[in-house]
Coordinates of C-alpha atoms in Angstrom, one line a residue:
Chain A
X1 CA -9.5 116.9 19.2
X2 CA -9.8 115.2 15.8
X3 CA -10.5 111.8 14.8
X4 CA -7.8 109.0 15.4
X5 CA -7.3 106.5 12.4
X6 CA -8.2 103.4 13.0
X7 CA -6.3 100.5 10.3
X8 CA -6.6 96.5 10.2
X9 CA -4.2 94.5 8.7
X10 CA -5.2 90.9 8.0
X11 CA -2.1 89.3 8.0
X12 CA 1.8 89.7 8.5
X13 CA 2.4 90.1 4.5
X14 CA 0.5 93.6 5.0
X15 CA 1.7 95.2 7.3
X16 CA 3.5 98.4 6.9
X17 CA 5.6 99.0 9.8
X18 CA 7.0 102.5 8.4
X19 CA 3.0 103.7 8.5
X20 CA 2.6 103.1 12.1
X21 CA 5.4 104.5 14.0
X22 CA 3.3 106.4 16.1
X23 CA 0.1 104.2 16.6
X24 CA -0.9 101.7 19.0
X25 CA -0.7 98.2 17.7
X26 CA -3.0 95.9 19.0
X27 CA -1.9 91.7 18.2
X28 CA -4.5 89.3 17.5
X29 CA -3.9 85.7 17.5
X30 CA -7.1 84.4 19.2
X31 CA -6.0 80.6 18.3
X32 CA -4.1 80.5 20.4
X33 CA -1.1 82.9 21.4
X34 CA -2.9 86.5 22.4
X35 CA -5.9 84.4 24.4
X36 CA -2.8 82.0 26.2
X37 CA -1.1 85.6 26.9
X38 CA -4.1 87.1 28.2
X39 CA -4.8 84.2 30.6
X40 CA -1.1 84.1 32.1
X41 CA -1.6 87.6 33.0
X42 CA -5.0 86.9 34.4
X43 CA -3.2 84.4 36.5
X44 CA -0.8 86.2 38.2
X45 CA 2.1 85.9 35.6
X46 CA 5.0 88.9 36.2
X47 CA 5.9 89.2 32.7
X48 CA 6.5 87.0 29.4
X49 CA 9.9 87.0 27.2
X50 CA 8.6 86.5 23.9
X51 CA 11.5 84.9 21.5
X52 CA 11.0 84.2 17.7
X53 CA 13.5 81.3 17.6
X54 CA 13.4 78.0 19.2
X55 CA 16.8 77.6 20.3
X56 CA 16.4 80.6 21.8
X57 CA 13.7 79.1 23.9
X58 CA 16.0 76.1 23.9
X59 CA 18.4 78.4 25.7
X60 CA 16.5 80.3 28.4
X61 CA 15.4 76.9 29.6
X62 CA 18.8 75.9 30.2
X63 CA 18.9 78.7 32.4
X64 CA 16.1 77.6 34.5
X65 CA 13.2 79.5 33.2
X66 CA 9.8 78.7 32.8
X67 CA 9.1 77.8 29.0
X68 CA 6.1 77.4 26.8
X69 CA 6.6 76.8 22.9
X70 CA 5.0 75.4 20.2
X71 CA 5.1 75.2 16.7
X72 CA 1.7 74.3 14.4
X73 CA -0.2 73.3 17.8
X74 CA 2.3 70.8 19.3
X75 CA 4.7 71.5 22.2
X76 CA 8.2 71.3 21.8
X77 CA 9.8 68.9 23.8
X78 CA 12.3 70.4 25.9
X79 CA 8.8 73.3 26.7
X80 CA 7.4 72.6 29.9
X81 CA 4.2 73.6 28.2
X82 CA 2.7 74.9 24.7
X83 CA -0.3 77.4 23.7
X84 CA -3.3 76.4 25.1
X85 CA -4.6 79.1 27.5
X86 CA -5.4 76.0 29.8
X87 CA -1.5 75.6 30.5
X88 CA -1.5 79.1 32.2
X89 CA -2.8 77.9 35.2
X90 CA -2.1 80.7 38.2
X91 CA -0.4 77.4 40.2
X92 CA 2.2 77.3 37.7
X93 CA 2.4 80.5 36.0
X94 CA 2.1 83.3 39.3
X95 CA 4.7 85.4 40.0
X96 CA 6.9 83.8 37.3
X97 CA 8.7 84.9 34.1
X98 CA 8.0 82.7 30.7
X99 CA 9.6 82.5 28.1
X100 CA 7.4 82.4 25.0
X101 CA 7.6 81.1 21.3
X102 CA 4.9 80.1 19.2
X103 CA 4.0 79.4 15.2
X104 CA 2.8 83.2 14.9
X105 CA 2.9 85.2 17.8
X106 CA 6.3 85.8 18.4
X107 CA 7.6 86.9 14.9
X108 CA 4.9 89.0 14.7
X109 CA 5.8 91.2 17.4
X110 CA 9.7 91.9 16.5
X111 CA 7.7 93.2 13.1
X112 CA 5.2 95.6 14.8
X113 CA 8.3 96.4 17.1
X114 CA 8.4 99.9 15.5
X115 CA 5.0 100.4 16.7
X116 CA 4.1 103.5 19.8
X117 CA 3.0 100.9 21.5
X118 CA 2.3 97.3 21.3
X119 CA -0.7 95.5 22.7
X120 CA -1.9 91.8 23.1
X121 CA -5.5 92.0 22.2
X122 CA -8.2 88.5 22.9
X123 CA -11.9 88.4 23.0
X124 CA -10.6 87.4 27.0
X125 CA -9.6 91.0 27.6
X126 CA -11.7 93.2 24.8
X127 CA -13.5 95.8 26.9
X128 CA -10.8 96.6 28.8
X129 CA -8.3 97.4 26.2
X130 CA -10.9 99.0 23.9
X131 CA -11.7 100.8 27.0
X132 CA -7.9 101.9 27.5
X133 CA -7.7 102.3 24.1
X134 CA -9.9 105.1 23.7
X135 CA -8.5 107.3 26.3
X136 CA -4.6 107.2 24.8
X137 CA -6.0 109.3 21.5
X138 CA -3.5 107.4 19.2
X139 CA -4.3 105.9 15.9
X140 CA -4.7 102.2 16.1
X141 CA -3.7 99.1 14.1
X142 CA -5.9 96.0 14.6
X143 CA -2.8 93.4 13.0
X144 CA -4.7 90.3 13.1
X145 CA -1.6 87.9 12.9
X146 CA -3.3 84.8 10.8
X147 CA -1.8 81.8 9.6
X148 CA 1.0 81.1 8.1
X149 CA 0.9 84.9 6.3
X150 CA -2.8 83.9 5.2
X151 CA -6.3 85.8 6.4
X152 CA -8.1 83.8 9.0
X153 CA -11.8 84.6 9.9
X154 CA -11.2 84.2 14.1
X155 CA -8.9 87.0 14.1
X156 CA -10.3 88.9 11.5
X157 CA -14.1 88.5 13.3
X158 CA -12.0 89.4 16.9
X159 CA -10.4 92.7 15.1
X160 CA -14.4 93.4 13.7
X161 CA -15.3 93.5 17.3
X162 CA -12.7 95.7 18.7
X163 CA -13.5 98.3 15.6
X164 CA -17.1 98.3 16.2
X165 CA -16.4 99.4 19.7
X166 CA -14.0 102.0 18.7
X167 CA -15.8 103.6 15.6
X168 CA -19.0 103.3 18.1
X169 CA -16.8 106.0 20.6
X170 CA -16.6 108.4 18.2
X171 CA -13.3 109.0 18.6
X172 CA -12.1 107.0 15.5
X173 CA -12.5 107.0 11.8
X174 CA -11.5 104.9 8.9
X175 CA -10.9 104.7 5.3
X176 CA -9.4 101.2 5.1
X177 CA -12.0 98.5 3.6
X178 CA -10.4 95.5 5.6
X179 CA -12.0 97.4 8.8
X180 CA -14.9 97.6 7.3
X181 CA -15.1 93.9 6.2
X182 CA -14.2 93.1 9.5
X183 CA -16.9 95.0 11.3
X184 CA -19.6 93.3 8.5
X185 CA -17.4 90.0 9.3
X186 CA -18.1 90.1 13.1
X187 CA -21.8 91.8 12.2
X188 CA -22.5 88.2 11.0
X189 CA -20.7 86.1 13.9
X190 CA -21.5 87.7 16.8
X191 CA -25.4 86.4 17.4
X192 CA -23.3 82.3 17.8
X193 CA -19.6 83.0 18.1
X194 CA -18.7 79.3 18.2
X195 CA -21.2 78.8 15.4
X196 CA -19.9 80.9 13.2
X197 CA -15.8 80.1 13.5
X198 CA -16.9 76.3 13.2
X199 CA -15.8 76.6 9.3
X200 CA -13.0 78.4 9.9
X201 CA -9.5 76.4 9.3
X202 CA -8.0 76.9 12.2
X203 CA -10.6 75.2 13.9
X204 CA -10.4 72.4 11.8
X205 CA -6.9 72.1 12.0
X206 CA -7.2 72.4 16.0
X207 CA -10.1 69.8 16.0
X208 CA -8.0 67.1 13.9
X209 CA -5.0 67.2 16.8
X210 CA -6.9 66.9 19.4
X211 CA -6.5 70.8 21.0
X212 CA -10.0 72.3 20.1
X213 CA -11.0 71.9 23.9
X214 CA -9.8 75.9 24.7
X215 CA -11.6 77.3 21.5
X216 CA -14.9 78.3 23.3
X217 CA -12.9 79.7 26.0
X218 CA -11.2 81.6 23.7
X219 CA -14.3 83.1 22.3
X220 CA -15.5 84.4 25.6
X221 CA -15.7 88.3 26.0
X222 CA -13.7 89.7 29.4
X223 CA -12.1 87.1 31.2
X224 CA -9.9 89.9 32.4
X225 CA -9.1 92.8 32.3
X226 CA -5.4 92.4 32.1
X227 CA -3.5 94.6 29.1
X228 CA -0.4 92.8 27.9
X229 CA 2.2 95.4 26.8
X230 CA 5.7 95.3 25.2
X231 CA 8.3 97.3 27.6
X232 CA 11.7 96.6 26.7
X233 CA 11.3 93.5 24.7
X234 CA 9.5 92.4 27.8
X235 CA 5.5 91.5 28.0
X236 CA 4.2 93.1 31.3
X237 CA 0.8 94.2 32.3
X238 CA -0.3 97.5 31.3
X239 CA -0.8 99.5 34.2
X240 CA -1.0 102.9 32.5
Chain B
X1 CA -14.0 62.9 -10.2
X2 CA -12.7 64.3 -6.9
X3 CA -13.5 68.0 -5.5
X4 CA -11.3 70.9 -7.2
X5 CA -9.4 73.3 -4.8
X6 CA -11.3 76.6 -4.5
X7 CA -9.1 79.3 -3.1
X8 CA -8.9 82.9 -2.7
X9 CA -6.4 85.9 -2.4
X10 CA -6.9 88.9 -1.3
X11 CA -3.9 91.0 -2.0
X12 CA -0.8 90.6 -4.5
X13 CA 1.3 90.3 -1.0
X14 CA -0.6 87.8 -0.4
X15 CA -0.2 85.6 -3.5
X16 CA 1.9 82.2 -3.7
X17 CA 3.1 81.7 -6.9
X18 CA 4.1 78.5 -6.2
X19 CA 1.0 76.8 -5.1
X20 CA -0.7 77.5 -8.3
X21 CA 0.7 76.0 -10.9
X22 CA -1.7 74.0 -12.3
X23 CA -4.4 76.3 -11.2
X24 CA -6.7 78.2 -12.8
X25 CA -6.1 81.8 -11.6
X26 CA -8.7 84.8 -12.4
X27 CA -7.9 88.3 -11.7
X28 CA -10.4 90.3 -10.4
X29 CA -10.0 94.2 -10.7
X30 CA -13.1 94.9 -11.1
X31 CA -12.6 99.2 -10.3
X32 CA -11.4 99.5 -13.2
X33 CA -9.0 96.9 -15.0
X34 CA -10.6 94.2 -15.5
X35 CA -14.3 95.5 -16.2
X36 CA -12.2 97.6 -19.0
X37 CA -10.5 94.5 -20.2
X38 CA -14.1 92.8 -20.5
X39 CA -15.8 95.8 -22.3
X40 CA -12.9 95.7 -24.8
X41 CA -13.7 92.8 -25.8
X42 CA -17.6 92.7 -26.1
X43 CA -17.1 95.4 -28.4
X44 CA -14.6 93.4 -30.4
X45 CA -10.8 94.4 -29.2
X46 CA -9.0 91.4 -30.8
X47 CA -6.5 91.6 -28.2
X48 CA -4.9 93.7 -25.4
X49 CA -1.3 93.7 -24.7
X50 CA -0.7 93.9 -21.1
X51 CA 2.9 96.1 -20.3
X52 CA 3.3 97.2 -16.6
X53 CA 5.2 99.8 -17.2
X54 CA 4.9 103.4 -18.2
X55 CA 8.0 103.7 -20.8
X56 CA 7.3 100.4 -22.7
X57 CA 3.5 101.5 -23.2
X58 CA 5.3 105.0 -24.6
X59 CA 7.1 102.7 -26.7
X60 CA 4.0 101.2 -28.2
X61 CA 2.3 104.1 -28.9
X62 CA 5.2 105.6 -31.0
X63 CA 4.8 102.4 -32.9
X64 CA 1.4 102.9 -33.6
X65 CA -0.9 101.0 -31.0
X66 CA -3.6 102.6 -29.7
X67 CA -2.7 103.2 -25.9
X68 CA -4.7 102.8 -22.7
X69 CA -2.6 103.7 -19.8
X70 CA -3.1 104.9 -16.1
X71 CA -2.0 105.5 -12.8
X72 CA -4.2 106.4 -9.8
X73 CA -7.3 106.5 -12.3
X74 CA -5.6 109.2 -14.5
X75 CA -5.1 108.9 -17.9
X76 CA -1.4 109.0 -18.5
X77 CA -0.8 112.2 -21.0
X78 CA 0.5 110.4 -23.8
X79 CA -2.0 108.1 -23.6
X80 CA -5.0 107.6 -26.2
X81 CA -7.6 106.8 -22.8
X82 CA -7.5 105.6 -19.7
X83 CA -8.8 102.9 -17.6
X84 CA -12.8 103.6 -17.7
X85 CA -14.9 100.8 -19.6
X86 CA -16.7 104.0 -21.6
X87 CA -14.1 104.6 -23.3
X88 CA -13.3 101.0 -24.9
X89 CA -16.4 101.8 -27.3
X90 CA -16.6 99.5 -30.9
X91 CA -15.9 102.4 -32.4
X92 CA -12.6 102.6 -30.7
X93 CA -11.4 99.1 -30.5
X94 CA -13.1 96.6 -32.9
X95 CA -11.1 95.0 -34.6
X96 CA -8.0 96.6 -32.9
X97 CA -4.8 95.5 -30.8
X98 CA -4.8 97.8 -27.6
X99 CA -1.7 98.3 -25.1
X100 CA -2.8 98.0 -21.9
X101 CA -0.9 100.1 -18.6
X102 CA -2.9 100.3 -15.6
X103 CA -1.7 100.6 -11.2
X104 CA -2.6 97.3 -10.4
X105 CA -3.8 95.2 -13.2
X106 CA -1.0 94.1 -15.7
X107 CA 1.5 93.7 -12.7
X108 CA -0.8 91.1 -11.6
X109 CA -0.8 89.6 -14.8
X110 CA 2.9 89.2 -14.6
X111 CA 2.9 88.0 -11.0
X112 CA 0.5 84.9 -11.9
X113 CA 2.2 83.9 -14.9
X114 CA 3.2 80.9 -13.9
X115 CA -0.3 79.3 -13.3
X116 CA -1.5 77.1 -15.8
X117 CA -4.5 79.5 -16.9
X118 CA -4.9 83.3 -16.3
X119 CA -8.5 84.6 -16.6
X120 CA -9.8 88.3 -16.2
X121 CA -13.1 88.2 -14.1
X122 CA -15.7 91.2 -13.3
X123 CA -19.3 91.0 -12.6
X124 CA -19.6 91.7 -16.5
X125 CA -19.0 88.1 -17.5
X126 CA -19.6 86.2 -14.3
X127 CA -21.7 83.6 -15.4
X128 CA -20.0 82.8 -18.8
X129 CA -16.8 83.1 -16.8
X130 CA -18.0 80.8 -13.7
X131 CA -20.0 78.3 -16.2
X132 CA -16.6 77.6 -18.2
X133 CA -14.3 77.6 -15.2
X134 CA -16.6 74.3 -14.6
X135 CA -16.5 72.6 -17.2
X136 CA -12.2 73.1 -16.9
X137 CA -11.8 70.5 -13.7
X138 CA -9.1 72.4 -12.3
X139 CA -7.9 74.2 -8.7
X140 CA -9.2 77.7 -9.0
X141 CA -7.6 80.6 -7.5
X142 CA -10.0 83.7 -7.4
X143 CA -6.8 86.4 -7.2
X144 CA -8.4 90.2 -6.3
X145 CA -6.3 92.5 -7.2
X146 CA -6.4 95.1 -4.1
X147 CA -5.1 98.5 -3.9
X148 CA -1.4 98.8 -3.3
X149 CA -1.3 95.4 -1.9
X150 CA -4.4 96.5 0.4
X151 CA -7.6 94.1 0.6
X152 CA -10.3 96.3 -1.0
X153 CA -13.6 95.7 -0.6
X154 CA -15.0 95.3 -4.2
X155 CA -13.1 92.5 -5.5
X156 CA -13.2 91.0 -2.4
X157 CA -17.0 90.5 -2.8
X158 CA -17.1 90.1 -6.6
X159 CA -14.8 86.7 -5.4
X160 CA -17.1 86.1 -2.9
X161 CA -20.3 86.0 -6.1
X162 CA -17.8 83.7 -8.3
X163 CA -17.1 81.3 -5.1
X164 CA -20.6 81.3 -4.1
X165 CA -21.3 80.1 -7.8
X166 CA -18.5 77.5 -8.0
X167 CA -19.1 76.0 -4.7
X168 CA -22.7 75.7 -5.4
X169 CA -21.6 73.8 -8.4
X170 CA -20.6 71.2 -6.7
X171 CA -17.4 70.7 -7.9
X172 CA -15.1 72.5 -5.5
X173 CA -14.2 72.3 -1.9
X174 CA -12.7 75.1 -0.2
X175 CA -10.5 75.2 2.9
X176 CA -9.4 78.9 2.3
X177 CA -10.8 81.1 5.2
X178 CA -10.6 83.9 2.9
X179 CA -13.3 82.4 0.3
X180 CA -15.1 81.7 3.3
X181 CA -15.5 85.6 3.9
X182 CA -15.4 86.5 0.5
X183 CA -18.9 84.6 0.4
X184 CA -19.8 85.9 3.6
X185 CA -19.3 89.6 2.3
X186 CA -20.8 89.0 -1.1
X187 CA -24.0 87.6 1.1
X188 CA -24.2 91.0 2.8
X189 CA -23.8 93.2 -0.7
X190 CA -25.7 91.0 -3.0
X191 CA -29.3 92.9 -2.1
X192 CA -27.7 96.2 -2.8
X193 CA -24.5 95.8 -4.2
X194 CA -23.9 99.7 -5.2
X195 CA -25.0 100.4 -1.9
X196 CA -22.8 98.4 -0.6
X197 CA -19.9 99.6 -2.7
X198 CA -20.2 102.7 -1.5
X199 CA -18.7 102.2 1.6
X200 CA -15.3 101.0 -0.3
X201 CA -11.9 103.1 -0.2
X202 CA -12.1 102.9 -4.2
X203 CA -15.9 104.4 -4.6
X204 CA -14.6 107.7 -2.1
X205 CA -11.3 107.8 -4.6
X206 CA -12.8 107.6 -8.0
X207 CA -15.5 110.0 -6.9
X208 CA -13.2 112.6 -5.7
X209 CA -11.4 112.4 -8.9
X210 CA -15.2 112.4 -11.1
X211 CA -13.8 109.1 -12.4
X212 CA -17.0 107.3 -10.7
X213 CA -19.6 107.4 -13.9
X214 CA -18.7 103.8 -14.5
X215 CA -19.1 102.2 -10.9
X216 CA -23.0 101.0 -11.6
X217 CA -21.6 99.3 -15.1
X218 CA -18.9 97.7 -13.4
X219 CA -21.4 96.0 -10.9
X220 CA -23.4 95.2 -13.5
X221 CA -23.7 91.2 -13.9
X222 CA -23.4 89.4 -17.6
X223 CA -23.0 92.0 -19.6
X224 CA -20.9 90.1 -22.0
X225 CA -20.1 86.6 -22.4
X226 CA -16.2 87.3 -23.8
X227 CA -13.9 85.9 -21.1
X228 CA -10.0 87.3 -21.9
X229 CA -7.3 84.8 -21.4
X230 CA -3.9 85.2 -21.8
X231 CA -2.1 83.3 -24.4
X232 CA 1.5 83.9 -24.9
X233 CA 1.8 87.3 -23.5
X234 CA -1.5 88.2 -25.2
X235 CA -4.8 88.9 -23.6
X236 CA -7.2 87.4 -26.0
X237 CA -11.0 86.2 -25.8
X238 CA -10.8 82.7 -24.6
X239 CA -12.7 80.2 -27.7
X240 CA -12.1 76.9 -25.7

């Protein structure tokens, strides 16, 4: 068996959805959407609509369903709750269906939707989905979705970690420099985690509205090992 | 006098246009285009004329012009060289007008033309280049060229040497997550900087093609203290 490509792609603006119709796509939006997803899963959630569009949301509310939305960090009003991983509490989230819409997350996944497969990837859930990773012998995408179509350094440090793992299996190669950067990138952060993303925007921006209190929780390596997966427009666990 | 905005872009895709219009914006291509651009000129080019595209760099060279034009690192057949700082020797271009037709570069030269000052940067003028961008008190954007709209390692860290410079300055604040690893990655090459390099996507390309003589000049710091400008369409050494 040969050697699986593994890519990153810092940021929406770069991604080139005709490259990967065969590979596994793995989503990274550590602040705050792929560590929230991650943690409704670990709490007993049955699956999560993810929709781009806020009357969308808007809509599936009317219909009685559970919704959590946000835009730039603050909940939208009609949302019974926004993107902190905190609101996915297994009292409220178990057994349920939510709808889902944040700044970031959401778009991104209608764009990777011509992916093989589509994964949610967090610090929360890292060894097993590297784990399941490496037995599917796909190429991989690490799509870290940034902000606002810029490079951020939490998801570009979380993608690091995922490809150090995977090149460390053997089963992977690369050729693409923003793996590499992001393997030297998490090479630096990984002795203080929190240290190290305390200059990143993100934080900052988190910090001045009050919503920073999740951060170090979302740093935390294998909280679960629950695999969010896109079947049928749908987020479900991965059970594969 | 406030703090100056310090930002940094990583890929043409990535580039706002519209943010930067009073900025200062350098281009940083440094395997090859703009190391070429800054040998021209410390061996006495008196200008370079930047055209993107193949035909109007034919047209130029029926007219006359000397012609440097490539595409993928090779020398385009009509073509009087290529992209490699060797060949912009004094004995080629003192004194001269070259055209100027490379993959990346002169796109990028066109894509920022609406800042309020284009620069070329390398490691071969990096101090006179950082110690007048200073003394300017403007916004700097440190714009890296890439490869096909991919981050690439090499400009990455030369804007990582040129932010670490500014910011030490003083006079610039940064709240760009990209400078932030730009510096970060620069930190990690600066002890071995062709060792580092040759991990990069570019150093494996030019070498298969024997186009990678150049690579130890073009991480060479300070070779020349000429910093090209563009004035009016013009790439010029910049006198102010």
């Amino acid at each position: 068996m040969g050697l699986r490509k593994l890519e990153t792609c810092f940021s929406p603006a770069l991604y080139e959805a005709d490259q990967h119709s065969g590979s596994i796509v793995v989503i990274i939006d550590i602040l705050r959407a792929s560590s929230a997803i991650c943690t409704a899963f670990a709490n007993g959630a049955s699956s999560i609509i993810p929709v781009a569009e806020v009357h969308e949301a808007k809509e599936y509310k009317k219909r009685g369903y559970l919704v959590a939305a946000e835009r730039d960090g603050y909940v939208l009003d009609f949302a019974d709750f926004g993107n902190s991983p905190f609101n996915f509490t297994s009292e409220k989230v178990a057994g349920k269906s939510i709808i889902y819409s944040t700044t970031n997350g959401t778009g991104i996944i209608k764009l990777a939707s011509a992916a093989g497969a589509i994964v949610i990837g967090s610090f929360l859930n890292i060894s097993a989905l590297t784990d399941w990773i490496i037995k599917q012998d796909k190429d991989v995408v690490l799509f870290c979705a940034g902000w606002k179509n810029r490079f951020n350094l939490e998801d570009s440090v979380c993608a690091g970690a995922m490809a150090e793992r995977l090149l460390e299996s053997g089963n992977y190669e690369t050729i693409c420099d923003s793996t590499l950067a992001a393997v030297d990138l998490w090479g630096l952060a990984k002795g203080d985690l929190p240290g190290y993303i305390e200059k990143a925007a993100q934080r900052s921006r988190l910090r001045s509205k009050g919503l920073d209190d999740c951060i170090n929780f979302c740093l935390t390596a294998d909280f679960t090992n629950k695999i969010p997966v896109i079947k049928e427009g749908l987020l479900v666990n991965n059970i594969s």
